[in-house]
XYZ file of C-alpha atoms in Angstrom:
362
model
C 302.199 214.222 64.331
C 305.266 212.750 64.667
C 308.058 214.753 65.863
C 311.565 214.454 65.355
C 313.364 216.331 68.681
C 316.672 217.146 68.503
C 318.738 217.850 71.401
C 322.187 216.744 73.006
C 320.747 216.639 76.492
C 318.409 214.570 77.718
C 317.081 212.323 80.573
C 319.318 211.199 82.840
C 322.402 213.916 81.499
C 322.544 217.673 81.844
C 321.649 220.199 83.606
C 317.787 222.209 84.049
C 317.057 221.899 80.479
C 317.069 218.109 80.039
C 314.466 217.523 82.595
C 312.309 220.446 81.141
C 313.041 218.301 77.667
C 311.639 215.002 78.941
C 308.514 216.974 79.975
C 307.718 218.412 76.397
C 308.428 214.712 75.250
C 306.237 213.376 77.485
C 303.501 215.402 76.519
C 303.610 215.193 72.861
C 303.672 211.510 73.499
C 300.118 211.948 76.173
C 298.526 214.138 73.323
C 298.653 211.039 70.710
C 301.874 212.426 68.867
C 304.786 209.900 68.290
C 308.304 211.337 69.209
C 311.776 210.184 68.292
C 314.266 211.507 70.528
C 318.287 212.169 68.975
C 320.627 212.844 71.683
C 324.089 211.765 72.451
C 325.760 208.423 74.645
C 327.129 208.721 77.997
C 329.014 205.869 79.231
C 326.575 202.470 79.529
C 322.980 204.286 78.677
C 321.525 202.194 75.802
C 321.776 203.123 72.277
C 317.774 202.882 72.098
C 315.427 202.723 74.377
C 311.626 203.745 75.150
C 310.900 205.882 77.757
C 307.463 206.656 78.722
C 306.460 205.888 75.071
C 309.518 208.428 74.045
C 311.640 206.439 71.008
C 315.310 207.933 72.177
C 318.397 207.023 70.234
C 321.706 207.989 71.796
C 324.468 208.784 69.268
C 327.887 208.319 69.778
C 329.695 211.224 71.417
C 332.706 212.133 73.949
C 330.364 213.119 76.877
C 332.865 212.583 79.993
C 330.216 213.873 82.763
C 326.948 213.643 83.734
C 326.435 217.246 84.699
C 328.318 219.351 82.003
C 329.383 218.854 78.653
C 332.181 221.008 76.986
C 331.811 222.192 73.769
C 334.253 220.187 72.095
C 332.079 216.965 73.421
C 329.237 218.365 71.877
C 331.048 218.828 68.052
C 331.094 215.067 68.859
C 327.534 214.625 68.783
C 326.527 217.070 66.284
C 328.973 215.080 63.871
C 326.867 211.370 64.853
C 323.807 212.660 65.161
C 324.464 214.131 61.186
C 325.278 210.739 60.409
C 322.670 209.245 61.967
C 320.382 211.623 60.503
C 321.411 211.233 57.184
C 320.601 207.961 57.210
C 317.322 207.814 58.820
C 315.775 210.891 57.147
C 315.666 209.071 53.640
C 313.454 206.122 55.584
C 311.183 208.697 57.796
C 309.005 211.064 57.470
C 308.487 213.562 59.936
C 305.678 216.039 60.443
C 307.975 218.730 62.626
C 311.242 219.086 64.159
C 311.488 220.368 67.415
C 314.905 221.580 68.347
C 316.361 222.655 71.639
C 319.540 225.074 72.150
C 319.655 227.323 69.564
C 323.602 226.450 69.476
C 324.934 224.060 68.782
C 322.079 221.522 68.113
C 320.088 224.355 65.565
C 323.201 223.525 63.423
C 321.364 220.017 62.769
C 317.877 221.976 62.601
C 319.389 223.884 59.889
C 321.042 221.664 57.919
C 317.793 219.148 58.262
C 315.431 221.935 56.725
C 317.448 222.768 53.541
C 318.320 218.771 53.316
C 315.049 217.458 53.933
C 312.707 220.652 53.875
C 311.481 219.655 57.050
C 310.714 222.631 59.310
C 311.701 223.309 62.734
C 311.025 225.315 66.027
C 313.896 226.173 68.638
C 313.756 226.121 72.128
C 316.233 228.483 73.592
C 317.463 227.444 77.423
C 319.900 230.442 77.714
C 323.125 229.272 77.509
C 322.646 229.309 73.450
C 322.057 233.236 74.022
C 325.246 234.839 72.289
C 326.830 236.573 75.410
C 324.475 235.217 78.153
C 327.122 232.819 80.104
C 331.043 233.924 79.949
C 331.492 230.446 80.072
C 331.126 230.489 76.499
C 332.368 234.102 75.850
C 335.333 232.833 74.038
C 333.219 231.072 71.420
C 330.418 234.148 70.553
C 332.312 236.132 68.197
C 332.912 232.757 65.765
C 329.038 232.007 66.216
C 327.128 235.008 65.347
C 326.452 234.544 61.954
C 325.765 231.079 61.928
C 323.717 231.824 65.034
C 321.212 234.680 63.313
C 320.645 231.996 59.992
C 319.456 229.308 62.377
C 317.153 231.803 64.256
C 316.417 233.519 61.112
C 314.926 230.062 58.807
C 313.231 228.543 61.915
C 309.419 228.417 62.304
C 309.490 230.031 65.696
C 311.629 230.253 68.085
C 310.418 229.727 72.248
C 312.388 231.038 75.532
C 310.913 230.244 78.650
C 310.924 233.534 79.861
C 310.189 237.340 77.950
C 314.073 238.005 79.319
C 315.459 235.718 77.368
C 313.079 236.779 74.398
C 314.215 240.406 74.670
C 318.034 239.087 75.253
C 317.634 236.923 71.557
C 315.980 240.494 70.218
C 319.017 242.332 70.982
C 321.305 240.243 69.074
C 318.118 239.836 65.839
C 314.840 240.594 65.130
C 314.813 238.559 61.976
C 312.378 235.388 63.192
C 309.464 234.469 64.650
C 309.386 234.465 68.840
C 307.491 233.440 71.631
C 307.755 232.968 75.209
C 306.637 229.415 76.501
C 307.535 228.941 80.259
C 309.491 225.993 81.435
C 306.303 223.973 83.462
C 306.085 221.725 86.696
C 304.584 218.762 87.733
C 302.745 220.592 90.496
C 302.530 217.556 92.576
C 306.071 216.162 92.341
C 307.440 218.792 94.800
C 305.141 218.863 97.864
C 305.632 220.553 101.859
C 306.949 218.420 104.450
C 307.188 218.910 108.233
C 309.521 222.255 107.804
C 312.826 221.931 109.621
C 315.483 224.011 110.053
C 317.323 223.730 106.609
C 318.259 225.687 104.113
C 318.544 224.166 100.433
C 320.583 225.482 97.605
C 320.055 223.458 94.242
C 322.249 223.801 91.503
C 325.423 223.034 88.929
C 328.517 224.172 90.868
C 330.088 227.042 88.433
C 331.141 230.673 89.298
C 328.039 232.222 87.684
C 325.822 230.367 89.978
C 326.615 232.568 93.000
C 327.402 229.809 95.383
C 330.557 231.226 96.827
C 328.631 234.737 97.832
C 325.922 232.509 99.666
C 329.047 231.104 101.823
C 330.284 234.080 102.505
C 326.920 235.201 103.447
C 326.915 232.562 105.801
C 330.307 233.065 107.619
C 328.134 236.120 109.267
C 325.612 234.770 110.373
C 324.800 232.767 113.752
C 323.222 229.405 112.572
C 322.436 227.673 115.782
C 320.739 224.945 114.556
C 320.314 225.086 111.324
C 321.699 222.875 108.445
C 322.772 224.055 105.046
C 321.959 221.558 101.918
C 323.579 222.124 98.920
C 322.843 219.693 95.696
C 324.835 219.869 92.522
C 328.259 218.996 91.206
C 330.435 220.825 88.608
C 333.836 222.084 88.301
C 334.211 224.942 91.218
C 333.195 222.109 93.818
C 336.399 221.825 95.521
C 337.162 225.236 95.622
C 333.493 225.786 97.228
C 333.839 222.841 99.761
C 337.475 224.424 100.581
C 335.194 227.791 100.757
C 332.900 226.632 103.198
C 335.902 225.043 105.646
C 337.814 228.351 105.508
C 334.578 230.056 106.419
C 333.958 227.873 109.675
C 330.712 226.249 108.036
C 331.863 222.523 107.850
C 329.730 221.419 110.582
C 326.524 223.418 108.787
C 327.079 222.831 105.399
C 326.966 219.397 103.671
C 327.571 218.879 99.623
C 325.919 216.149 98.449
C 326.634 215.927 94.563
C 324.389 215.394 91.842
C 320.578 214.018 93.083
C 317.964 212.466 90.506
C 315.592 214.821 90.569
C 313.147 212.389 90.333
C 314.335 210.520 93.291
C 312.852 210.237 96.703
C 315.587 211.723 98.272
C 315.222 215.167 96.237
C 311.277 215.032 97.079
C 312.503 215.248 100.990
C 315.080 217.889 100.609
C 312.611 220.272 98.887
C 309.801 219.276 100.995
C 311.415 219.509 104.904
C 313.875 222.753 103.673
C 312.232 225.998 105.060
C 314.063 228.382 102.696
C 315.603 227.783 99.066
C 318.550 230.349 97.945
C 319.479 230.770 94.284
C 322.452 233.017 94.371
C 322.686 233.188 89.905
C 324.336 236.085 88.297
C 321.917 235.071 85.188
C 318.772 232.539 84.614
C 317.090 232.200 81.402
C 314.526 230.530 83.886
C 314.828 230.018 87.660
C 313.363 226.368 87.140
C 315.227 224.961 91.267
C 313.034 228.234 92.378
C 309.761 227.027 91.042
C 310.069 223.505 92.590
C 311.133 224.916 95.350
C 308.168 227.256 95.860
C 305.948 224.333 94.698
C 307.617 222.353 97.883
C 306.547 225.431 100.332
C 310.265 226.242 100.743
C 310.353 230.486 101.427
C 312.643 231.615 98.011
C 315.492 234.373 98.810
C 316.952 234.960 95.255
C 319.197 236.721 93.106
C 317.372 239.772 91.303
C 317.629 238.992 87.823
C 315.573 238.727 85.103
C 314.787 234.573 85.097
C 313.820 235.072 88.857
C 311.594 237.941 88.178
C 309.885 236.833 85.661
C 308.783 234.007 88.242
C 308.295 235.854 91.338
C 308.306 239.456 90.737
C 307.508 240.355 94.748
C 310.957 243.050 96.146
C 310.698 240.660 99.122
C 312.074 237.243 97.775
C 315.004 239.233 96.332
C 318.435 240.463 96.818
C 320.859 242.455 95.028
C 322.809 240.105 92.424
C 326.435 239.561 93.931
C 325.786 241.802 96.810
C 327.192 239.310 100.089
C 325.877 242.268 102.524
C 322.497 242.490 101.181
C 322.472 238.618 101.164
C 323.610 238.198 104.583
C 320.888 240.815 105.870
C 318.151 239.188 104.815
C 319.136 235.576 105.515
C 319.767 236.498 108.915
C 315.950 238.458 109.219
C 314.677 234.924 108.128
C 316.209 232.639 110.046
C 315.440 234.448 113.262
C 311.943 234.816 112.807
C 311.378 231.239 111.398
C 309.937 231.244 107.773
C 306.332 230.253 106.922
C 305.550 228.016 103.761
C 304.880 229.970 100.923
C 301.505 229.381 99.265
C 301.697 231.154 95.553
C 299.379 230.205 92.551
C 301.642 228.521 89.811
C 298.575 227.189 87.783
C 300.304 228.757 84.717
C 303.219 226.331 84.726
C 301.212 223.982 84.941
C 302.453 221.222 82.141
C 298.995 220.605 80.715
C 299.211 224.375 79.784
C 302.793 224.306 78.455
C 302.297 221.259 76.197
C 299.035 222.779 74.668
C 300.873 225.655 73.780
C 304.067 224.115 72.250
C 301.309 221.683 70.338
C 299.324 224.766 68.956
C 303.070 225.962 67.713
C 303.720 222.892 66.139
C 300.449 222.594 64.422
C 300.168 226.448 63.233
């Protein structure tokens, strides 16, 4: 086949869903398939180049940071990318147009179908999910039309996890939907010699819980050990100013965005003993797989992304509840966490891609 893939992140910008992205490429492109990837400019990244046999053209846009992009930066890409499109779609055929957000990039999906008749399938990463992230709670009401027509005329439309199916449900029932997980390279993230670390992994906004781990931690006695977090985004000062009013500026250390490809993320995951996720919502708790998959013990926020991963009452605590946090930190950092050893043969990415490929081909 060859696939047209639509989305405004993708490898090296965004967040958990550009990385998950390059994947899906990857193995469309391992399976014999040829993929064009459309996503948007950041500062010096080429206009086109091949990556791991990926075609990806970056279209002009007002993308200001690596980590986040605001919605009015993304208007800026949907409007070169439709120019772009315009253009290319009267020279190129394409068998199937894989799309990922359902908003905003579906708009293009959409407009592509009835322009060009050529069919699509979305890839929801949460975020498009009308009233998933307050971050975006402003926009939702102005969207929900336009958001049920682009579910509505797709082929099918994937979440990685039956939460975020059943959240998409609630809003419309008019489509087609599946749940493909979000896979893992199961060899990337590997155990190290354990030390006495603790690893947080994330983009630094409210909803991500951060501030009620550091509060957590103003409790608790922690001797020796060192707190890693890894991320940037906009509440970073206020966090770093967090952890100094909290007395935690000799234990905690921020260390801005990693590659997670990089050498130096491979270490953190593989020497931390235990991985927190602190989110008030995940459509999938992606940092907690690769954290498992590193033998890091995961103490995470009981929501429905997390579940749908580990689904065992002793990984979790209660969403937002400091106390409950603070408890059960404490119980494992005085008796020393073991690796964890849990099957994840079925995120495998062999698995994944064979079931996005049968989707594509049905």
């Amino acid at each position: 086949m060859k696939i047209l893939f639509l989305n405004y992140e993708f490898t090296p910008i965004g967040g958990g869903a550009s990385p998950v992205c390059l994947e899906i490429a990857r193995g469309y492109v391992k399976h014999g398939h040829e993929v064009d990837v459309v996503t948007m400019s950041y500062k010096t990244l080429p206009a086109f180049e091949i990556i791991d046999g990926i075609n990806v053209y970056r279209v002009k846009s007002w993308r200001s940071k690596i980590e986040i992009c605001h919605p009015w930066e993304q208007v800026t890409y949907l409007i070169s990318a439709w120019w772009f499109l315009r253009k290319r779609l009267k020279k190129v055929r394409y068998d199937i147009n894989h799309t990922h957000f359902i908003i905003p990039v579906g708009v293009l999906a959409l407009w592509v179908k009835k322009k060009f008749k050529l069919p699509y399938i979305l890839t929801s990463h949460g975020s498009d999910v009308l009233g998933h992230n307050n971050r975006f709670a402003m926009l939702y009401p102005f969207l929900k039309i336009p958001w049920k027509m682009i579910v509505k005329h797709a082929k099918c439309v994937t979440a990685p996890s039956d939460y975020l199916i059943e959240k998409i449900k609630e809003i419309t029932r008019e489509g087609s939907f599946m749940t493909i997980v979000n896979g893992l390279d199961l060899q990337r993230f590997r155990p190290l010699k354990k030390e006495k670390r603790i690893l947080i992994v994330t983009r630094l906004f409210f909803n991500k819980g951060v501030q009620d781990i550091l509060d957590a931690l103003k409790g608790i006695d922690l001797g020796e050990w060192k707190v890693d977090i890894v991320g940037d985004g906009p509440y970073r000062e206020e966090l770093k100013q967090k952890a100094e009013d909290n007395g935690l500026k000799g234990s905690v250390k921020f260390f801005g965005w990693i590659d997670n490809d990089s050498p130096e993320m491979k270490k953190m995951y593989g020497r931390a003993s235990i991985f927190i996720s602190a989110s008030y919502f995940e459509s999938f708790g992606l940092t907690v797989l690769e954290a498992v998959s590193a033998g890091c013990y995961p103490l995470v926020s009981d929501i429905g992304g997390h579940r749908f991963i580990l689904n065992d009452d002793r990984y979790f605590f209660e969403k937002e509840n400091v106390e409950d946090l603070r408890k059960k930190l404490q119980h494992l950092i005085n008796r020393r966490p073991a690796a964890v050893n849990l099957s994840l043969k079925r995120f495998d990415w062999d698995h994944v891609i064979q079931d996005y490929i049968s989707l594509l081909q049905s």
